[in-house]
Amino acid sequence: MCYEVVPRIVDLMSTATGAPTASAETTTNPSATTACAAADSDAATIAAPAVASLRDTTATAAPKAGGRAHGWQLRFAVLSLIWGFSFFFIKVGTQGFAPLQVTLGRVGFGALVLLAVLAVKRERLPRSARTWAHLTVAAFFLNALPFSLFAYAELTVPSTLAGICNATSPLWGMVLSVVALSEDRPTRRRVAGLGLGFLGVLTVLGAWQGFAGTDLTGTLMALGASLSYPVGWIYVRRTLAGTQHSHLSMSSAQLLLATAQLAVVAPLFTSAPADYPLIPLLAVFALGALGTGLAFLIQYGLVAEVGPTTAQMVTYFVPVIATAAGVALLHEQLSWNTPVGALVILAGAALTQSRPRPRRPAPPRTDTTSA
């Protein structure tokens, strides 16, 4: 549910270095762009350290010709479904387990998937103590904290609202990048997008009604989770740029660290489950193995094949799918201001990530006047 993470990190790096933002028509370094967003952008949250990996060969961002020319579209749809259903899985998981236990299972199953792929590819985990230290912080802000906050939030707020709150990550990211990264200067368009996005948040929450009918604590937890992601991205940008480890190695280590953190914290605040109900257990497994493990691998492949500009479009489908799943499967109530506010948020998020088109140089002026 981290979403928008790849394009946002790419934007930060591009702004800081003066390089143009990659698009679907340009070539891009897969390791440098796999840190996006999208959503629960879950895969994005575990891929953030990959922004520092520079040893992979460049890959063309245009769709490959041949039988796989349209294969990315199917994977794009699958990724949208996985991330969109993550909020549904959280809600179902918390019906049988404590929030911290849901989060522990999530990162644990996700780590197993990535470690299995790591073993198949015969890659190694990072060995540098410095890298592990920075990944410990990244694991907290990009996995342990936001995942736990979303799980606690969904005890009192609908999964639809949690999914919409997750869409505010790029808004928080723009604010924090201006503060933490002096090179990232806001344009009037992005400032307008920021204002529009937060207007959408107020619309979703029904501010004109005094937030009536909305659990304020749960909502603030969901918004805090979406804020945690850009904090982690900026930390990674400042500390792990230039590392020579692969995206898969870094992300596997990060999930291992998040699992260790929650394995220590969860027993302190929760008691062991008396039983393991099948449906919530399957939901936690799907949340981790699919939403946190498999989704990362799909997202990385999409960025490498079609570029971050196209891959980030998954961001705009996740809240829609999360809302549809909550209403259809959990029978959650949906008032008019929720979908309207969500559309406003997504429009604002799109503006904050937009870049003005470069102006073409004026043709040389020919002077036809005789001397």
Short mmCIF file of C-alpha atoms in Angstrom, two decimals, residues 30 32 48 51 62 87 99 106 125 158 163 187 190 197 231 235 267 280 294 298:
data_model
loop_
_atom_site.label_atom_id
_atom_site.label_comp_id
_atom_site.label_asym_id
_atom_site.label_seq_id
_atom_site.Cartn_x
_atom_site.Cartn_y
_atom_site.Cartn_z
CA PRO A 30 15.79 -0.72 -12.85
CA ALA A 32 17.30 3.19 -9.30
CA ALA A 48 12.90 1.83 -1.39
CA VAL A 51 17.00 3.39 -5.10
CA ALA A 62 9.30 0.63 -23.67
CA PHE A 87 -6.87 -3.31 2.94
CA PRO A 99 -3.05 -5.87 14.77
CA ARG A 106 2.55 -9.92 6.87
CA LEU A 125 22.20 -10.50 1.74
CA PRO A 158 -13.62 0.96 7.21
CA GLY A 163 -7.28 2.73 1.32
CA THR A 187 6.27 24.61 -8.46
CA ARG A 190 2.58 21.06 -7.31
CA GLY A 197 -5.24 16.86 -2.19
CA VAL A 231 9.78 9.75 5.92
CA TYR A 235 15.89 8.64 4.94
CA PRO A 267 4.74 -10.49 22.38
CA PRO A 280 -8.12 -14.63 9.03
CA LEU A 294 4.93 -11.17 -4.93
CA ILE A 298 5.77 -7.67 -10.14
#
